[in-house]
Coordinates of C-alpha atoms and ligand atoms in Angstrom, one line a residue:
X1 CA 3.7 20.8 3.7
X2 CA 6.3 18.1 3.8
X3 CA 4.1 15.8 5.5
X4 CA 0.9 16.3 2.5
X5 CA 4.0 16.1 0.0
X6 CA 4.5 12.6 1.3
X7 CA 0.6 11.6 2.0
X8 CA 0.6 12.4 -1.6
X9 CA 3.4 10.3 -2.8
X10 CA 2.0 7.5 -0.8
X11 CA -1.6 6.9 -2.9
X12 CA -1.6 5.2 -5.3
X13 CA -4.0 6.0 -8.2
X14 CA -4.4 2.3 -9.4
X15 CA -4.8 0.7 -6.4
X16 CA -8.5 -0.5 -5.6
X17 CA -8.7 1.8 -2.8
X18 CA -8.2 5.3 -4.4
X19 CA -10.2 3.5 -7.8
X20 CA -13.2 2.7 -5.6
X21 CA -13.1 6.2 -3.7
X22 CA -12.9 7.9 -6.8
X23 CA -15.7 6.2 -8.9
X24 CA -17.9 6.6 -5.0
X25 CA -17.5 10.1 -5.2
X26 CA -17.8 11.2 -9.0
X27 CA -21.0 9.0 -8.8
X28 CA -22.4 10.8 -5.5
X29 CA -21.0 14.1 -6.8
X30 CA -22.7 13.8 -10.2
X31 CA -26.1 12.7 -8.9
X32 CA -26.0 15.9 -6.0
X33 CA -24.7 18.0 -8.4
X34 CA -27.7 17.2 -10.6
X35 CA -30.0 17.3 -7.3
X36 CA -28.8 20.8 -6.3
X37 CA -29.4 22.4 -10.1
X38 CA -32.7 21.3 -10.6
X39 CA -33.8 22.5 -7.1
X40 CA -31.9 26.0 -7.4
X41 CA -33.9 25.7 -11.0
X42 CA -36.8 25.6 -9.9
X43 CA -36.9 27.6 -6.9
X44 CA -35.8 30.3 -9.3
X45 CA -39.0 29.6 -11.8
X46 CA -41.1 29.9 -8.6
X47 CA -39.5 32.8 -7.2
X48 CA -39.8 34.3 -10.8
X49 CA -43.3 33.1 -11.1
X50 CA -44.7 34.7 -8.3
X51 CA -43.9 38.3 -9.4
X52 CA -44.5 37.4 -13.6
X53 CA -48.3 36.8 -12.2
X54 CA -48.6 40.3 -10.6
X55 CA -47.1 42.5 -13.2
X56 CA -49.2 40.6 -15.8
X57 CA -52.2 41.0 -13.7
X58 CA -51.7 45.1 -13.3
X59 CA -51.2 45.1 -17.0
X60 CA -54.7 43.1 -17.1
X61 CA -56.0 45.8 -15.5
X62 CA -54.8 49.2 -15.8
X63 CA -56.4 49.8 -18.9
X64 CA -60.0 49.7 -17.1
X65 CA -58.3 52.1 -14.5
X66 CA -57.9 54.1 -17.2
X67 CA -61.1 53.7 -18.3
X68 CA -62.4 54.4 -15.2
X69 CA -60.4 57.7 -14.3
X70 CA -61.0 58.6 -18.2
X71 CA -65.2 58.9 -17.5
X72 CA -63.7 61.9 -14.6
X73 CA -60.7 63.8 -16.4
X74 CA -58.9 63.8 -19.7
X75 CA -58.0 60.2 -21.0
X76 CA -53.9 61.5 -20.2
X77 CA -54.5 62.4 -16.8
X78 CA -56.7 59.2 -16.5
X79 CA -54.1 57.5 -17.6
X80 CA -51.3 59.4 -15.5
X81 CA -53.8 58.3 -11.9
X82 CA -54.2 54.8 -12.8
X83 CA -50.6 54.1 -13.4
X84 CA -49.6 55.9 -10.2
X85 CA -52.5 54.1 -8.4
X86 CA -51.2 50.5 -9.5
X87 CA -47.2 51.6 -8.8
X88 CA -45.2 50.8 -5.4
X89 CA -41.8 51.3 -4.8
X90 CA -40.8 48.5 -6.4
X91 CA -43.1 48.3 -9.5
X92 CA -42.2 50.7 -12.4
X93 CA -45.1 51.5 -14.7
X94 CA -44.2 53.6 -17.7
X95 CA -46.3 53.6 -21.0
X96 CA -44.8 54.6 -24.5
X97 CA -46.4 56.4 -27.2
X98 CA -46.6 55.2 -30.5
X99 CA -45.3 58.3 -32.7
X100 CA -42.7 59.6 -29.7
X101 CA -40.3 58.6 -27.6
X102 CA -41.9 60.1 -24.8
X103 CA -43.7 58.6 -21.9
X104 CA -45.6 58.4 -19.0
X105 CA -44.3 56.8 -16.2
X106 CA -45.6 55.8 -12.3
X107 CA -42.5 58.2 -10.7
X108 CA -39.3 59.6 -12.1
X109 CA -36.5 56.9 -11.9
X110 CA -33.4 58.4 -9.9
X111 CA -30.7 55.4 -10.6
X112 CA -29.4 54.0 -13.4
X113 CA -30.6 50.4 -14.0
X114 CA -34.4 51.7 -14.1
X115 CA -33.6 54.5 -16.3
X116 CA -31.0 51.8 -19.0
X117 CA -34.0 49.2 -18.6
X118 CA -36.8 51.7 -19.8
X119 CA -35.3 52.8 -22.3
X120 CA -34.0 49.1 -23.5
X121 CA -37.7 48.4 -23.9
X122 CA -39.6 49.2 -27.4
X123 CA -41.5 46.4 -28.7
X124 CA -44.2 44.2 -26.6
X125 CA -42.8 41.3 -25.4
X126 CA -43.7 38.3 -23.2
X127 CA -43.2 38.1 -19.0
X128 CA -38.9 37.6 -18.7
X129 CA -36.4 38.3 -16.0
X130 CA -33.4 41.0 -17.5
X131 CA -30.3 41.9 -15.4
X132 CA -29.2 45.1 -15.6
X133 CA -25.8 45.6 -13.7
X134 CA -26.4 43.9 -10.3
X135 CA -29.9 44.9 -11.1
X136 CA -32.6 42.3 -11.9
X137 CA -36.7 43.1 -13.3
X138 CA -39.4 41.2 -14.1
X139 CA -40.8 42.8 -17.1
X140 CA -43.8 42.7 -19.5
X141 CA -45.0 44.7 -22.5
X142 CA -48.1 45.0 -24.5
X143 CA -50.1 47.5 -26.3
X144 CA -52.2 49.4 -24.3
X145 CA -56.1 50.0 -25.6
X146 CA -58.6 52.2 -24.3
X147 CA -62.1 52.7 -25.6
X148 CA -60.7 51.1 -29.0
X149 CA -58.1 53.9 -29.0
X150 CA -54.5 52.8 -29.2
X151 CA -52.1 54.8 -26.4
X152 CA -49.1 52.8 -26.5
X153 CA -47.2 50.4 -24.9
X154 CA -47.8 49.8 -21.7
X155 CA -44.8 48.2 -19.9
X156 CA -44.5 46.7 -16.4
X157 CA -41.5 46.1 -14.7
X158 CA -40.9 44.1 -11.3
X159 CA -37.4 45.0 -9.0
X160 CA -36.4 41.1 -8.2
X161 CA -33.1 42.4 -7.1
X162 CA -33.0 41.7 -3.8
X163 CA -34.8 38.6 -4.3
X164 CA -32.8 37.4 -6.5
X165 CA -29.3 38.7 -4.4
X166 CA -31.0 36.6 -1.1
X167 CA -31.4 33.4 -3.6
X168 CA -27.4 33.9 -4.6
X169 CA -26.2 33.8 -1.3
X170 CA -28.9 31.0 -0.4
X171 CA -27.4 29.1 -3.4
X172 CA -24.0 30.0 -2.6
X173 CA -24.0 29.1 1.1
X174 CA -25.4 25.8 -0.5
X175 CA -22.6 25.3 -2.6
X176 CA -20.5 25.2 0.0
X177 CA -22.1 23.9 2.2
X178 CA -22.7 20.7 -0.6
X179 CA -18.8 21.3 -0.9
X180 CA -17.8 20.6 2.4
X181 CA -20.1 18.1 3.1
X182 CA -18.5 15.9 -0.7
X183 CA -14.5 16.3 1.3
X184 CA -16.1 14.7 4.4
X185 CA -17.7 12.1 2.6
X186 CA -15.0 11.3 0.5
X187 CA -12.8 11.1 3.6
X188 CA -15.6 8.6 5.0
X189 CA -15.8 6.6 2.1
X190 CA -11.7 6.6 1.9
X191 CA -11.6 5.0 5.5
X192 CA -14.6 3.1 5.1
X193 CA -13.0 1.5 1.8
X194 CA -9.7 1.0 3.7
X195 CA -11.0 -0.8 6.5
X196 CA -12.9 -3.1 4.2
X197 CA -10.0 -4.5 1.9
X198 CA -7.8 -4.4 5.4
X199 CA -8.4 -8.2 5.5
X200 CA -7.3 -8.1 1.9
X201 CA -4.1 -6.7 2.7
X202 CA -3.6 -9.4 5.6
X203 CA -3.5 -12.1 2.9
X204 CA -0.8 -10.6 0.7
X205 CA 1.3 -9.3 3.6
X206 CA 0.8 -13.4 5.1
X207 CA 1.4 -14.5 1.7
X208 CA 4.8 -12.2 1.3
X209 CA 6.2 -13.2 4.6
X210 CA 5.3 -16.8 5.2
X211 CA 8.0 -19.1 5.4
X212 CA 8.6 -22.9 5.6
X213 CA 8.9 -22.6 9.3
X214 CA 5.2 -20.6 10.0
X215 CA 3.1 -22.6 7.8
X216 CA 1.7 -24.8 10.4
X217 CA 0.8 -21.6 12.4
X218 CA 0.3 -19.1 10.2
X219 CA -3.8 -18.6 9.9
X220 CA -5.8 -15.9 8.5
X221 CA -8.7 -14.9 11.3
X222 CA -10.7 -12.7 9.7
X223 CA -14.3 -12.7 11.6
X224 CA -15.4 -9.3 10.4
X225 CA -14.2 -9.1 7.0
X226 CA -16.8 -9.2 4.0
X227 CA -18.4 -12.2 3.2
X228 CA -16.1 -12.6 0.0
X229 CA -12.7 -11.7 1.6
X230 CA -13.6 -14.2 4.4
X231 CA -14.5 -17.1 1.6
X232 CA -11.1 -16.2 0.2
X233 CA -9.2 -16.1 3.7
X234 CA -10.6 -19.5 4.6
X235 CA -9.8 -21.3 0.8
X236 CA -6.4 -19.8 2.0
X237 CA -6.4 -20.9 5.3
X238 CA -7.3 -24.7 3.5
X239 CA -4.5 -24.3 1.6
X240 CA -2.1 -23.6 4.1
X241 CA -3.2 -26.4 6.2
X242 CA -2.2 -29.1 3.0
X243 CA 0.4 -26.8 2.2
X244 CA 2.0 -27.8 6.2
X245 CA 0.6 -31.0 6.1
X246 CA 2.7 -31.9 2.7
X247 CA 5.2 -29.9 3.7
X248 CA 5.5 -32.5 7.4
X249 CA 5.2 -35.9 5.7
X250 CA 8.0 -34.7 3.5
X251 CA 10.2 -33.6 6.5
X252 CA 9.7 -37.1 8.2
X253 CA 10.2 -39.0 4.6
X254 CA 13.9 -37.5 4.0
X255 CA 14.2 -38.1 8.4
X256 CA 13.4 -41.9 7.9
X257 CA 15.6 -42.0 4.7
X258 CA 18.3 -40.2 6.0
X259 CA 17.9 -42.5 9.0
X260 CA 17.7 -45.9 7.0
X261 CA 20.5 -45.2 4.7
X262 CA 23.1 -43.9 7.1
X263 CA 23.1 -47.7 9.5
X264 CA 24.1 -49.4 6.5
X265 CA 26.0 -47.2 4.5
X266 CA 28.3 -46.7 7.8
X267 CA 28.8 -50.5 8.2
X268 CA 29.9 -50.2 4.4
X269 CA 32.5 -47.3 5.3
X270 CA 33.9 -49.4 8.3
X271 CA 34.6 -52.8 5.7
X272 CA 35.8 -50.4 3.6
X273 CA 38.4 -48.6 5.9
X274 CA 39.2 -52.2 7.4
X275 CA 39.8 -54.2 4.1
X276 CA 42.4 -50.7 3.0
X277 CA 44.1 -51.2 6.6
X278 CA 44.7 -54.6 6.2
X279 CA 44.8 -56.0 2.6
X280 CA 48.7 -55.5 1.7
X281 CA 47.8 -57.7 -1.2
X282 CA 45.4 -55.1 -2.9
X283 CA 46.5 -54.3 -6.5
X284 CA 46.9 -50.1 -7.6
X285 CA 44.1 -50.3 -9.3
X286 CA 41.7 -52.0 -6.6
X287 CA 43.5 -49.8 -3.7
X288 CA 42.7 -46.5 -5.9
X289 CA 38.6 -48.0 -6.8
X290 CA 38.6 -49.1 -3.1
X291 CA 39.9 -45.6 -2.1
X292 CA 37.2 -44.2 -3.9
X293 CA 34.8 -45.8 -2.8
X294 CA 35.5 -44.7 1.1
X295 CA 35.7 -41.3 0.5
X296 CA 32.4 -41.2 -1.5
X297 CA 31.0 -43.3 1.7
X298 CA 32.0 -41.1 3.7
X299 CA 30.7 -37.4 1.9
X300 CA 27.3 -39.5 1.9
X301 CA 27.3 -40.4 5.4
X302 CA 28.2 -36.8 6.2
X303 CA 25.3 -35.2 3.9
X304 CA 22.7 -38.0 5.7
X305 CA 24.4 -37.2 9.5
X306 CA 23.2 -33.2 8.1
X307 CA 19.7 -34.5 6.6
X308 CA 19.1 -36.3 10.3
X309 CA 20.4 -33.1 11.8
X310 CA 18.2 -30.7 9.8
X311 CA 14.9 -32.8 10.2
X312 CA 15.6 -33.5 14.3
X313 CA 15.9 -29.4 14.4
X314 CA 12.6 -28.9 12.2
X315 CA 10.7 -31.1 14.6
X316 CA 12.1 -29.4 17.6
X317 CA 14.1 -33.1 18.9
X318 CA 17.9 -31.5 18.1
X319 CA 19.5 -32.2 21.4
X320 CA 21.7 -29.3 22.4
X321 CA 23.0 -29.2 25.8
X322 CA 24.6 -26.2 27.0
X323 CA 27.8 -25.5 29.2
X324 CA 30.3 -22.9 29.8
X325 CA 33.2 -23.5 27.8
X326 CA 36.4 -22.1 26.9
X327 CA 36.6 -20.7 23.6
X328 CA 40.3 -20.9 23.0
X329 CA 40.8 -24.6 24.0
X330 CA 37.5 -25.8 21.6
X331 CA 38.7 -23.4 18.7
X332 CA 42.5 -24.6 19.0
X333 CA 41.6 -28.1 19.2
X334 CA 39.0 -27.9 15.9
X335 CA 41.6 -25.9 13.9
X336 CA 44.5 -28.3 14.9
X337 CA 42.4 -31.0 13.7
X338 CA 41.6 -29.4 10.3
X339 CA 44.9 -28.0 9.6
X340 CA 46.1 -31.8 9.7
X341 CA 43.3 -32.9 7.5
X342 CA 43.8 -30.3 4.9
X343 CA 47.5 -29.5 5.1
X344 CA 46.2 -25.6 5.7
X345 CA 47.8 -23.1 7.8
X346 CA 45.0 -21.8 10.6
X347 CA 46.2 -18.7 12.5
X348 CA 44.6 -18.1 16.2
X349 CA 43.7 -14.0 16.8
X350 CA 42.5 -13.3 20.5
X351 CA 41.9 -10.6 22.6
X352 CA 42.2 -12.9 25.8
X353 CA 43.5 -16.3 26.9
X354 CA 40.3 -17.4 28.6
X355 CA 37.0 -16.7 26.4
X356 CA 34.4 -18.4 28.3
X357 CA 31.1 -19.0 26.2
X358 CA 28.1 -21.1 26.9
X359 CA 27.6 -23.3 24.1
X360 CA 27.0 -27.3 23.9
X361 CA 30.6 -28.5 22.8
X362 CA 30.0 -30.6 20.3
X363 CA 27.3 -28.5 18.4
X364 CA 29.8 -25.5 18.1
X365 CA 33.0 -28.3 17.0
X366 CA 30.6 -29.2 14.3
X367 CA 29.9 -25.4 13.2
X368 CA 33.6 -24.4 13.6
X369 CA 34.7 -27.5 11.0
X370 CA 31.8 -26.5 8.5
X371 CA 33.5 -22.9 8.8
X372 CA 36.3 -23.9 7.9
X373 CA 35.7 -26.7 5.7
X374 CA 34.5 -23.8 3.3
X375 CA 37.5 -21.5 3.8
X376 CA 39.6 -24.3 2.9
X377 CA 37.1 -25.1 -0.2
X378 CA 36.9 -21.4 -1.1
X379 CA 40.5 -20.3 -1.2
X380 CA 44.2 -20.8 -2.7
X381 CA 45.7 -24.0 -0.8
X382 CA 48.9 -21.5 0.1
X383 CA 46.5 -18.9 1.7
X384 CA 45.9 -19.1 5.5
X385 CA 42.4 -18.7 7.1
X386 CA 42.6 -16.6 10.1
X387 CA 39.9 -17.3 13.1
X388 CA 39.5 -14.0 15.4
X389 CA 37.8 -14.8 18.8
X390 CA 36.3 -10.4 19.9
X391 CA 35.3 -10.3 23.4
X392 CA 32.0 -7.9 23.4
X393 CA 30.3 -6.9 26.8
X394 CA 27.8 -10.0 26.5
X395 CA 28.8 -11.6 23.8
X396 CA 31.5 -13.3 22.4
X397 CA 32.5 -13.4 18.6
X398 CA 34.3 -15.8 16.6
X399 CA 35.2 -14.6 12.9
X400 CA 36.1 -17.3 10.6
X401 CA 38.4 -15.2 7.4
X402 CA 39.7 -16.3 4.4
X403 CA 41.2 -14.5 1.4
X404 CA 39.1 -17.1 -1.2
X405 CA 37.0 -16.5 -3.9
X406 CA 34.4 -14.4 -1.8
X407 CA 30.3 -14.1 -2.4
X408 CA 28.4 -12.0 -4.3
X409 CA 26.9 -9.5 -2.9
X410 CA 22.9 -10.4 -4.0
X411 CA 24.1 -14.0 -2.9
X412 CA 24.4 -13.3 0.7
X413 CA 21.7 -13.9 2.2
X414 CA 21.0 -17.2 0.3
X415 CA 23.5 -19.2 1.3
X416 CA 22.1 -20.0 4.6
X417 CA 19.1 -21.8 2.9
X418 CA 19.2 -25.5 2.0
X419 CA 20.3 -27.1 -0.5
X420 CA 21.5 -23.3 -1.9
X421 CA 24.7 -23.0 -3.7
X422 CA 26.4 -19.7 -5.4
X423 CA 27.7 -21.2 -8.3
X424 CA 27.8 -24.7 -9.9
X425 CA 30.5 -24.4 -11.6
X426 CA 32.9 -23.4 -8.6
X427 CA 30.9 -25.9 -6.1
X428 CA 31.5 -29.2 -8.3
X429 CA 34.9 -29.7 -8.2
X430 CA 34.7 -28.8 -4.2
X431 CA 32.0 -31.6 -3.8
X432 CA 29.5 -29.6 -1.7
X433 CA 26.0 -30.1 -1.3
X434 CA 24.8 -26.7 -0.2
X435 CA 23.6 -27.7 3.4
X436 CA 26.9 -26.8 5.3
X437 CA 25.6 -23.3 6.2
X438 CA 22.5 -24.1 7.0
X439 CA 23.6 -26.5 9.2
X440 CA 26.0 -23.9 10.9
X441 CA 22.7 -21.4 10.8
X442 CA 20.2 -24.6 12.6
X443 CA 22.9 -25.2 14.8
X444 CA 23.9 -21.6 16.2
X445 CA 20.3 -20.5 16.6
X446 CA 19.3 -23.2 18.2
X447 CA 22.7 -22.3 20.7
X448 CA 21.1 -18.9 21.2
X449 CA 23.3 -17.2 18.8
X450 CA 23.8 -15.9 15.6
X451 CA 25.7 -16.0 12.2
X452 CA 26.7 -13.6 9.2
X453 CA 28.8 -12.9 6.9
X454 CA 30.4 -10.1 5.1
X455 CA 32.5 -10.5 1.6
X456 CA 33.8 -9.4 -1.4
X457 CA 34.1 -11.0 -4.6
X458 CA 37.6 -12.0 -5.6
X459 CA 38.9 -10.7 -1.9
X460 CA 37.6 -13.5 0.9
X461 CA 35.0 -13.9 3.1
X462 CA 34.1 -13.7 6.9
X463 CA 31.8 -16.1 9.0
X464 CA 31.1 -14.3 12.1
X465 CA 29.5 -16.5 14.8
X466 CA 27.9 -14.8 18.0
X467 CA 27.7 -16.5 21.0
X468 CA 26.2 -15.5 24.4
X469 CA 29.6 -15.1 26.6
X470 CA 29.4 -17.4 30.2
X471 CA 31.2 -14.2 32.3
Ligands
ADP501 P1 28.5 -26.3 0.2 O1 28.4 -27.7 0.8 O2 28.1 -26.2 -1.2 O3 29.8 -25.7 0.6 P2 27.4 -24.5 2.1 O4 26.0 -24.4 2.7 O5 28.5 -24.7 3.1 O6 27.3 -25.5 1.0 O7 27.7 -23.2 1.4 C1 26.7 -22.6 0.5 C2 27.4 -21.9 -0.7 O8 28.1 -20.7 -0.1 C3 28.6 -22.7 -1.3 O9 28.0 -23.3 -2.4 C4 29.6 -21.6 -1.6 O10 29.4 -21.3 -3.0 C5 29.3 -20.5 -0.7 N1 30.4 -20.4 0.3 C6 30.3 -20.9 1.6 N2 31.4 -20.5 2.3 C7 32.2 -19.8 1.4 C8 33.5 -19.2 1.6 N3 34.2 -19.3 2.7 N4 34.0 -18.5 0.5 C9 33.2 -18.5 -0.7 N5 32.0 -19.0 -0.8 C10 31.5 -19.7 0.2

């Protein structure tokens, strides 16, 4: 029950499927339907025909009976031998007198319908079928004339009953029969519909789940599929390939920017540095501009060094060597490093004093600074930033906290794409570009690991890193 509860809940009545099985069906049942009644129709009027031509050929003839049994006896007992002559045990013969409601009939009728349907019939009337009870006669009426003398009416009546009871059952059993064989069909035609917008449902489910990464690969195969769906697949399948093929030159064109601007821009950074080291002649004003000017040099060469970083990993050239490390020396060093930067306070949590991981060294410096380059960005300047290093059985964890501003929670999973900040307003003053984390994500993955993050808006955040542990 539960299981048809849910079949049920699954079809949809506007999809094409259940529009095209429905419209299949009414259409074949209409046209069966319509089949089926004009057949039982006229299998009836023949069945019906048969009998109306012999009653209407004994009332042809029993008045020359009569005639004929007339020339030997009285023209009443003439007419009492022909009737019984022309009477079986399932034709009724009874005639009516004119002035009385008497008559003469072939035998005595013992049950009920014969004795109703006699005396039902008064007037002559043409060849029709009547149903008494679960009784049915084929009867006929006329005036009866002998010799030019007028006797009555002469009525002859037919017992179709069981006829017309093997006919029901025949029609019946056809009925169901018809009814059966409509559910299989429909089931067929169901399938058979299903199977042929499968290739259909291939296209939205490539289209729902395709992503910048799969576009080169991702290609619709659809040998079988109708003529139409396969036209579609393969304008899609074009597509896709200038889809990829814009999608690469555009990779390589930030690469070879990225590339071109950073040599230059770093031989900038260094005069820069040099001419604020050395200059002791340098007015407040030019120190401050010059000042400026460094640090902007620097953010740039940074968001290029990530650009270079992004498009090496994209075309599979990131160079990541692995080695077995230990954790606490690599995370001690990093946060020692940042706390001096950013005048933060970095506490160290750990389970052990040796966390041995296999990662490549400078990969996982430059995903540990990105961590906490946001937790410093993200968070009151008096509030620490904890970094928790969890031993698993084969992994190891390293969980990056801060009690900042947090993320919402339809946000989460966002901020690992490029370019993707959660809010402009709090990431201008902070000076990010929105490829930190998806630096960190490139990075980890391509270490064999993994990264998430839980918060809560207005309470903090945690990056949790996963690394394969070395023992
Ligand atoms: P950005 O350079 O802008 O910091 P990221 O890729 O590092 O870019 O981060 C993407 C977005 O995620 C940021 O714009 C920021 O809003 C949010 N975010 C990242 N880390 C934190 C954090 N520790 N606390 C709150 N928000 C964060």
């Amino acid at each position: 029950m539960q299981k048809i509860k849910k079949l049920w809940q699954k079809i949809d009545p506007f999809s094409l499927q259940v529009r095209l099985t429905i419209g299949i069906t009414a259409a074949f049942a209409v046209g069966v339907g319509g089949i089926a009644v004009w057949t039982t129709w006229q299998m009836q009027q023949i069945l019906i025909d048969g009998h109306k031509q012999n009653i209407e050929q004994i009332a042809q003839r029993l008045p020359g009976d009569v005639e004929v049994y007339s020339e030997m006896f009285s023209l009443e007992i003439g007419l009492q031998k022909a009737i019984a002559n022309r009477s079986t045990g399932k034709t009724l013969i009874w005639v009516k007198h004119n002035n009385s409601n008497n008559s003469i009939e072939n035998l005595v009728p013992n049950d009920e319908a014969s004795i109703k349907l006699m005396s039902l019939m008064r007037s002559p009337l043409s060849t029709r079928v009547y149903e008494i009870g679960d009784r049915y006669f084929v009867v006929c009426g006329k005036f009866l004339q002998v010799k030019g003398q007028q006797l009555g009416l002469l009525f002859v009546a037919q017992d179709i009953s069981y006829e017309q009871r093997m006919f029901s059952s025949l029609v019946q059993s056809l009925g169901i029969v018809s009814l059966i064989a409509l559910i299989i069909i429909t089931i067929a035609i169901a399938i058979y519909i299903k199977k042929s917008l499968q290739p259909l449902r291939r296209i939205s489910q490539l289209a729902e789940t395709i992503s910048v990464n799969d576009l080169s690969q991702a290609r619709l195969h659809l040998h079988r599929a109708p003529t139409e769906v396969k036209e579609l697949a393969c304008t899609c399948d074009m597509m896709l390939d200038r889809l990829s093929e814009a999608w690469e030159q555009q990779r390589q064109f930030v690469g070879n920017v990225s590339h071109e601007l950073r040599t230059p821009l770093t031989i900038v950074h260094g005069y820069l540095q040099s001419v604020l080291k050395r200059e002791t002649n340098l007015t407040p004003t030019q120190r401050e501009a010059l000042e400026t000017a460094e640090i902007e040099a620097q953010g740039t060469i940074g968001l290029l060094q990530d650009l270079l970083d992004l498009a090496r990993a994209d075309a599979g050239y990131l160079h990541i060597q692995i080695e077995s490390l230990v954790l606490n020396d690599l995370v001690i060093e990093v946060a020692a490093m940042a706390m001096q930067q950013h005048d933060r306070i970095i506490t160290l949590e750990t389970s052990r004093e040796q966390i041995l991981v296999k990662a490549d060294r400078s990969r996982l410096k430059q995903v540990l600074i990105n961590l906490f380059d946001n937790a410093v960005k993200y968070s009151d300047s008096h509030l620490a930033i904890a970094v928790v290093l969890d031993l698993k059985a084969e992994s190891t964890l390293i969980h990056v906290c801060d009690r900042g501003l947090g993320i919402p929670l339809s946000q989460q999973h966002l901020i690992f794409e490029r370019f993707y900040r959660v809010d402009e307003a709090r990431n201008r003053s902070a000076g990010g570009c929105g490829l930190g984390l998806s630096i960190v994500k490139t990075l980890v993955d391509s270490m064999g690991g993994s990264v998430t993050v839980r918060s809560k808006l207005g309470e903090g955040s945690t990056f949790t890193v996963t690394l394969p542990s070395a023992a």
